[in-house]
Amino acid sequence: MKKALFLALAMTATTSMAAPFVYPAAWTAEQNTANKRGGEFRNSTISDFKTINPFTSAESPSLPTQMSDGTGLFTQDPRTNEFIPDMADGPAVVSNNNKRFVVKIRPGMKFSDGQAITADDWITTWKIHTDDKVGSNTYDNFFLNDKPIVIKKINDMTLQFDFPAQSSKALVLMSYTPWPDHIFGKAYKAGGAEAIKKMWGVGTNPSEIVSPGAWTMESYKAGERAVLKANKFFGEWNKDSKGNALPYLDKYSYRITGDVNAALAAYLAGQIDTFAPRNADDLAQIKKAIDAGNLKAYLKANVSPQAQSSWIVFNWNKSADTAKQTLFRDVRFRRAMSHIANRDAMIKLALGGLGTETYFSTYPIFKSQLDAGQKAGAPQYKYDLAQATKLLAQIGYKKKNADGYLVDAKGKVLEFNLATNSGNTTREQLGQIFKDEAKKVGVKVNFTPIDFNTLVGQLTAKGENRPFDAILLGLNGGDNVWSFGQNVVPCGTNLHSYNNPTDGKCLTSQEQLMTKLYYQGDAELNTAKRLAIGGTLMKTEGELQAVIYLVGNSFHVTFNERVGGEFPANLMDAYYGTRSNPLTFIK
Amino acid sequence: MFPFLIRRFFQSIPTLLLASVLIFFVISLAPGDFLTPARLNPGISEQQLANLSATFGLDKPAYVQYFYWMKNLLHGDFGLSFQYTQPVLPVIWPRIVNSVYLVLLNLVFFYAIAIPIGVYGAVRQNSFGDKAVNVVLYFLLGFPSFFLFLIVIYLILNVRNATGWDIPLGGMTSGNYDQLSSSGQFWDVLKHLLIPALVLAVTDAASLTRVIRGLMLEVMRSDYIRTARAKGVSERSAIWKHTFRNAILPIVAGIGGLLPAAISGAGFVEVVYAYPGITPMLLTAITAQDLYLIAGFTVISTILLIIGNALSDILLAVVDPRIKVG
């Protein structure tokens, strides 16, 4: 009894002395000086939420991700891109050649049901994510090159992470959200993966949902609205710079609109607080509503590039058509194709003048990596039809036939098929512009939009004779720590889509170098050195020109003036977003 | 009656089996599968894709998947939706209920518009009113309803801006729905349903109007109507009691089809109006290749169609003394 009392007293003492995580004042352009509290931020999403289960969720936005706002051992500061301790009580203690990280957990943190957050929650969460029968979307985040990251509980408030190799992404990988062991651990012990998969569907009573983050479930109406309410315990360990509890808001809701136009209509009518404008049309409509006095809103176009790319890739594995295989493997041909891509016209015509030209796999938003690439002398084969003609002549395409198409010595026309996914109007326009420009130099491009699934099947096919000539598609996703794709750059990976033979081997020395540089950069902890390695990788990638990068969309920001607490304008971008939700308030 | 139902039940078994085979394999024939988008994710490894394939049973051949599905179906289990990782029935049920509300209100408007106009067209054949109404209805019939609806939404936005009235722009309930009283909640849902139900009814009314007009004209020329008029029944009685009752027999025969139609939702209007019906869910499921959700829903529709047809036959026997079931 005495012991229990002492323990209780000790715990009370640590809770009251525990330092909270303080959101820097610089993270908001509009300080909530009057400590205005309450109200609801009304967001929207296109399709119905599928689940509240953090282990099976695979959508974006998702309810578990939104609920876990403000969690993770470390969080990235948008001012510096550095990781600062969040649920961790301080920086990690690093040993064993940067492969072992010991982290103390911030004391005094609680789940939305009032239970303390301890090391067990991280351990259970890791175990469930890595059970391959659960099918978690973040399974890969707990492995480095197929070798597992091992997590150990030292005591209730200390965790030890052992990485199989040095990794620049260690802090990213360690910053996963801990879900309650007292709920999931119990279910997992009793019924394994099957029990976990059945938990927390959208039909689950919101009162059963327990969250470690800023929000928890209040209500969900199928296909209509999801309402999250503030986790009242979050404010005990999350404060603003004046010491006020966060979040300020009572609620954060999503209206499910089913269609982007419906979302725009709802935004123009003042029924939702924010909208992601896609193009010049959207921007014009919002501006018109603001000018007419029907909508009081903040509107800024071209805030940053989007974290996405669009590209054309040529297939190097065409054993059934060796002439084409030889052509696609010729670097001069691929450089000529990059010279044909009229990126300026693509931006003007397909993106309504709002976009960025791209020449590398690194998204234009990751500026420091791009700068390092340019410093390393990464080449850009810009729009230049004369240069394209010259390169094609070097390969042997000097004459044109009666139709104006280039032919080789045997009279064979220079032509290939280019496919993209039908229904994506932007990509269809990009392909059409490419085709028209190619015609000018005498290259015949048979451009056909086809079914998305068929296209992905072709792109990710393996073997010596893969079923496509060229594909126009795009990718998104990744982080700004090491912005090269782990399934894209190394030979033999899923999306190494220009060369994917059965044995997965590299064909060129550049591929070998890029694979080596990928792993080298991934393991480099020093930011400047890592950027320099990335720069060399970009130079190699640019010279090889295996993938011809085209253009990227711009990110635009608009939100209703009734909400405050957004980032200062210089911190807003497509990667960090527009605001930190806990600092958002209703004016 | 009872032997008729028993016979119908046994006849429906092979129909359902064949339908289930068709449904399953037609969906399976589509290129790719539920995991195709994941294959384009730079962050998902091949190992993980293999894990997911095994988890969803997508690594087995289609016929094996079918037999598993069929086995579960016989136990009343429609399988798990890939997207929701939950059993299909509880996932689609709330959406079906929402669709039924919209479809039923739409039907009320539909018949309330089509029947009087159809009868008027027959009674005042080729009058200016008849022609004018027909022109308008035909024009609307040729308009895709979702496109018309986009125009309606644009008009509502303008009316809202001009007047400040809170006319719903989409959805089924307002943001403060949970705080309203029961009667307030009822009115809130009705307010949201009115515009889509009405627009749909007006656009669809042309076809039924023409059918009723034609049938009425045919019956009006028959001997027994002439006899009734000769006997001196009132014009109103001649039209509604004698003509209309006999004219609607073919329409009654088609009522069974309303049963699957009621759960199939109101189509693209639900998408444009952001209405939480079954259509947006099905479209997403088809795009995502959520096999069991689509198959489960289609099987339910098929069962309802079979029940609806049997109901039609019974109804026909009720309204037409010349027909007997059994």
PDB file of N, CA and C in Angstrom, chain B residues 193-235:
ATOM      1  N   LEU B 193     -33.180  16.429 -49.824  1.00  0.00           N
ATOM      2  CA  LEU B 193     -33.641  15.481 -50.845  1.00  0.00           C
ATOM      3  C   LEU B 193     -34.466  16.153 -51.941  1.00  0.00           C
ATOM      4  N   LEU B 194     -35.175  17.235 -51.573  1.00  0.00           N
ATOM      5  CA  LEU B 194     -36.156  17.820 -52.485  1.00  0.00           C
ATOM      6  C   LEU B 194     -35.593  18.134 -53.869  1.00  0.00           C
ATOM      7  N   ILE B 195     -34.489  18.869 -53.908  1.00  0.00           N
ATOM      8  CA  ILE B 195     -33.990  19.330 -55.204  1.00  0.00           C
ATOM      9  C   ILE B 195     -33.536  18.168 -56.097  1.00  0.00           C
ATOM     10  N   PRO B 196     -32.677  17.260 -55.596  1.00  0.00           N
ATOM     11  CA  PRO B 196     -32.274  16.166 -56.501  1.00  0.00           C
ATOM     12  C   PRO B 196     -33.455  15.284 -56.914  1.00  0.00           C
ATOM     13  N   ALA B 197     -34.377  15.020 -55.984  1.00  0.00           N
ATOM     14  CA  ALA B 197     -35.518  14.147 -56.320  1.00  0.00           C
ATOM     15  C   ALA B 197     -36.375  14.799 -57.394  1.00  0.00           C
ATOM     16  N   LEU B 198     -36.582  16.095 -57.254  1.00  0.00           N
ATOM     17  CA  LEU B 198     -37.427  16.821 -58.205  1.00  0.00           C
ATOM     18  C   LEU B 198     -36.765  16.899 -59.583  1.00  0.00           C
ATOM     19  N   VAL B 199     -35.493  17.259 -59.602  1.00  0.00           N
ATOM     20  CA  VAL B 199     -34.789  17.387 -60.888  1.00  0.00           C
ATOM     21  C   VAL B 199     -34.778  16.050 -61.620  1.00  0.00           C
ATOM     22  N   LEU B 200     -34.498  14.987 -60.875  1.00  0.00           N
ATOM     23  CA  LEU B 200     -34.486  13.653 -61.482  1.00  0.00           C
ATOM     24  C   LEU B 200     -35.859  13.294 -62.041  1.00  0.00           C
ATOM     25  N   ALA B 201     -36.908  13.583 -61.250  1.00  0.00           N
ATOM     26  CA  ALA B 201     -38.272  13.225 -61.659  1.00  0.00           C
ATOM     27  C   ALA B 201     -38.656  13.970 -62.932  1.00  0.00           C
ATOM     28  N   VAL B 202     -38.325  15.247 -62.989  1.00  0.00           N
ATOM     29  CA  VAL B 202     -38.684  16.047 -64.159  1.00  0.00           C
ATOM     30  C   VAL B 202     -37.951  15.533 -65.396  1.00  0.00           C
ATOM     31  N   THR B 203     -36.671  15.205 -65.247  1.00  0.00           N
ATOM     32  CA  THR B 203     -35.918  14.758 -66.433  1.00  0.00           C
ATOM     33  C   THR B 203     -36.392  13.389 -66.915  1.00  0.00           C
ATOM     34  N   ASP B 204     -36.846  12.566 -65.986  1.00  0.00           N
ATOM     35  CA  ASP B 204     -37.238  11.204 -66.390  1.00  0.00           C
ATOM     36  C   ASP B 204     -38.712  11.107 -66.795  1.00  0.00           C
ATOM     37  N   ALA B 205     -39.493  12.147 -66.482  1.00  0.00           N
ATOM     38  CA  ALA B 205     -40.953  12.027 -66.630  1.00  0.00           C
ATOM     39  C   ALA B 205     -41.399  11.840 -68.085  1.00  0.00           C
ATOM     40  N   ALA B 206     -40.614  12.331 -69.031  1.00  0.00           N
ATOM     41  CA  ALA B 206     -41.063  12.315 -70.429  1.00  0.00           C
ATOM     42  C   ALA B 206     -41.439  10.925 -70.915  1.00  0.00           C
ATOM     43  N   SER B 207     -40.615   9.931 -70.588  1.00  0.00           N
ATOM     44  CA  SER B 207     -40.849   8.586 -71.125  1.00  0.00           C
ATOM     45  C   SER B 207     -42.179   8.025 -70.617  1.00  0.00           C
ATOM     46  N   LEU B 208     -42.397   8.107 -69.300  1.00  0.00           N
ATOM     47  CA  LEU B 208     -43.633   7.546 -68.739  1.00  0.00           C
ATOM     48  C   LEU B 208     -44.853   8.341 -69.220  1.00  0.00           C
ATOM     49  N   THR B 209     -44.677   9.643 -69.345  1.00  0.00           N
ATOM     50  CA  THR B 209     -45.774  10.480 -69.837  1.00  0.00           C
ATOM     51  C   THR B 209     -46.255   9.989 -71.194  1.00  0.00           C
ATOM     52  N   ARG B 210     -45.315   9.711 -72.082  1.00  0.00           N
ATOM     53  CA  ARG B 210     -45.666   9.244 -73.417  1.00  0.00           C
ATOM     54  C   ARG B 210     -46.370   7.898 -73.362  1.00  0.00           C
ATOM     55  N   VAL B 211     -45.859   7.016 -72.512  1.00  0.00           N
ATOM     56  CA  VAL B 211     -46.457   5.674 -72.405  1.00  0.00           C
ATOM     57  C   VAL B 211     -47.896   5.789 -71.928  1.00  0.00           C
ATOM     58  N   ILE B 212     -48.105   6.570 -70.865  1.00  0.00           N
ATOM     59  CA  ILE B 212     -49.459   6.710 -70.315  1.00  0.00           C
ATOM     60  C   ILE B 212     -50.386   7.339 -71.359  1.00  0.00           C
ATOM     61  N   ARG B 213     -49.879   8.357 -72.039  1.00  0.00           N
ATOM     62  CA  ARG B 213     -50.690   9.041 -73.049  1.00  0.00           C
ATOM     63  C   ARG B 213     -51.127   8.035 -74.115  1.00  0.00           C
ATOM     64  N   GLY B 214     -50.196   7.222 -74.584  1.00  0.00           N
ATOM     65  CA  GLY B 214     -50.491   6.236 -75.631  1.00  0.00           C
ATOM     66  C   GLY B 214     -51.506   5.197 -75.156  1.00  0.00           C
ATOM     67  N   LEU B 215     -51.274   4.668 -73.965  1.00  0.00           N
ATOM     68  CA  LEU B 215     -52.161   3.632 -73.426  1.00  0.00           C
ATOM     69  C   LEU B 215     -53.558   4.185 -73.198  1.00  0.00           C
ATOM     70  N   MET B 216     -53.618   5.405 -72.683  1.00  0.00           N
ATOM     71  CA  MET B 216     -54.922   6.034 -72.424  1.00  0.00           C
ATOM     72  C   MET B 216     -55.692   6.195 -73.738  1.00  0.00           C
ATOM     73  N   LEU B 217     -54.983   6.662 -74.760  1.00  0.00           N
ATOM     74  CA  LEU B 217     -55.648   6.886 -76.047  1.00  0.00           C
ATOM     75  C   LEU B 217     -56.225   5.581 -76.577  1.00  0.00           C
ATOM     76  N   GLU B 218     -55.433   4.529 -76.406  1.00  0.00           N
ATOM     77  CA  GLU B 218     -55.860   3.216 -76.904  1.00  0.00           C
ATOM     78  C   GLU B 218     -57.130   2.759 -76.187  1.00  0.00           C
ATOM     79  N   VAL B 219     -57.126   2.887 -74.857  1.00  0.00           N
ATOM     80  CA  VAL B 219     -58.278   2.419 -74.065  1.00  0.00           C
ATOM     81  C   VAL B 219     -59.501   3.312 -74.307  1.00  0.00           C
ATOM     82  N   MET B 220     -59.237   4.620 -74.448  1.00  0.00           N
ATOM     83  CA  MET B 220     -60.358   5.559 -74.642  1.00  0.00           C
ATOM     84  C   MET B 220     -61.177   5.249 -75.897  1.00  0.00           C
ATOM     85  N   ARG B 221     -60.510   4.613 -76.857  1.00  0.00           N
ATOM     86  CA  ARG B 221     -61.221   4.314 -78.108  1.00  0.00           C
ATOM     87  C   ARG B 221     -61.963   2.964 -78.027  1.00  0.00           C
ATOM     88  N   SER B 222     -61.837   2.267 -76.917  1.00  0.00           N
ATOM     89  CA  SER B 222     -62.441   0.930 -76.865  1.00  0.00           C
ATOM     90  C   SER B 222     -63.958   1.011 -76.622  1.00  0.00           C
ATOM     91  N   ASP B 223     -64.598  -0.112 -76.930  1.00  0.00           N
ATOM     92  CA  ASP B 223     -66.067  -0.153 -76.888  1.00  0.00           C
ATOM     93  C   ASP B 223     -66.623   0.119 -75.501  1.00  0.00           C
ATOM     94  N   TYR B 224     -65.976  -0.484 -74.486  1.00  0.00           N
ATOM     95  CA  TYR B 224     -66.592  -0.376 -73.148  1.00  0.00           C
ATOM     96  C   TYR B 224     -66.552   1.056 -72.614  1.00  0.00           C
ATOM     97  N   ILE B 225     -65.572   1.853 -73.057  1.00  0.00           N
ATOM     98  CA  ILE B 225     -65.549   3.257 -72.623  1.00  0.00           C
ATOM     99  C   ILE B 225     -66.700   4.011 -73.307  1.00  0.00           C
ATOM    100  N   ARG B 226     -66.829   3.709 -74.609  1.00  0.00           N
ATOM    101  CA  ARG B 226     -67.930   4.341 -75.335  1.00  0.00           C
ATOM    102  C   ARG B 226     -69.261   3.992 -74.649  1.00  0.00           C
ATOM    103  N   THR B 227     -69.404   2.713 -74.266  1.00  0.00           N
ATOM    104  CA  THR B 227     -70.621   2.246 -73.596  1.00  0.00           C
ATOM    105  C   THR B 227     -70.812   3.002 -72.277  1.00  0.00           C
ATOM    106  N   ALA B 228     -69.726   3.101 -71.529  1.00  0.00           N
ATOM    107  CA  ALA B 228     -69.800   3.778 -70.234  1.00  0.00           C
ATOM    108  C   ALA B 228     -70.267   5.213 -70.422  1.00  0.00           C
ATOM    109  N   ARG B 229     -69.676   5.872 -71.429  1.00  0.00           N
ATOM    110  CA  ARG B 229     -70.059   7.275 -71.684  1.00  0.00           C
ATOM    111  C   ARG B 229     -71.529   7.338 -72.089  1.00  0.00           C
ATOM    112  N   ALA B 230     -71.942   6.362 -72.919  1.00  0.00           N
ATOM    113  CA  ALA B 230     -73.335   6.342 -73.395  1.00  0.00           C
ATOM    114  C   ALA B 230     -74.298   6.166 -72.218  1.00  0.00           C
ATOM    115  N   LYS B 231     -73.801   5.403 -71.220  1.00  0.00           N
ATOM    116  CA  LYS B 231     -74.652   5.175 -70.048  1.00  0.00           C
ATOM    117  C   LYS B 231     -74.730   6.441 -69.192  1.00  0.00           C
ATOM    118  N   GLY B 232     -73.904   7.400 -69.530  1.00  0.00           N
ATOM    119  CA  GLY B 232     -73.989   8.689 -68.853  1.00  0.00           C
ATOM    120  C   GLY B 232     -73.073   8.856 -67.639  1.00  0.00           C
ATOM    121  N   VAL B 233     -71.980   8.052 -67.565  1.00  0.00           N
ATOM    122  CA  VAL B 233     -71.055   8.292 -66.432  1.00  0.00           C
ATOM    123  C   VAL B 233     -70.370   9.647 -66.648  1.00  0.00           C
ATOM    124  N   SER B 234     -69.953  10.219 -65.544  1.00  0.00           N
ATOM    125  CA  SER B 234     -69.346  11.549 -65.673  1.00  0.00           C
ATOM    126  C   SER B 234     -68.007  11.430 -66.404  1.00  0.00           C
ATOM    127  N   GLU B 235     -67.580  12.535 -66.979  1.00  0.00           N
ATOM    128  CA  GLU B 235     -66.319  12.554 -67.735  1.00  0.00           C
ATOM    129  C   GLU B 235     -65.157  12.117 -66.822  1.00  0.00           C
TER     130      GLU B 235
END
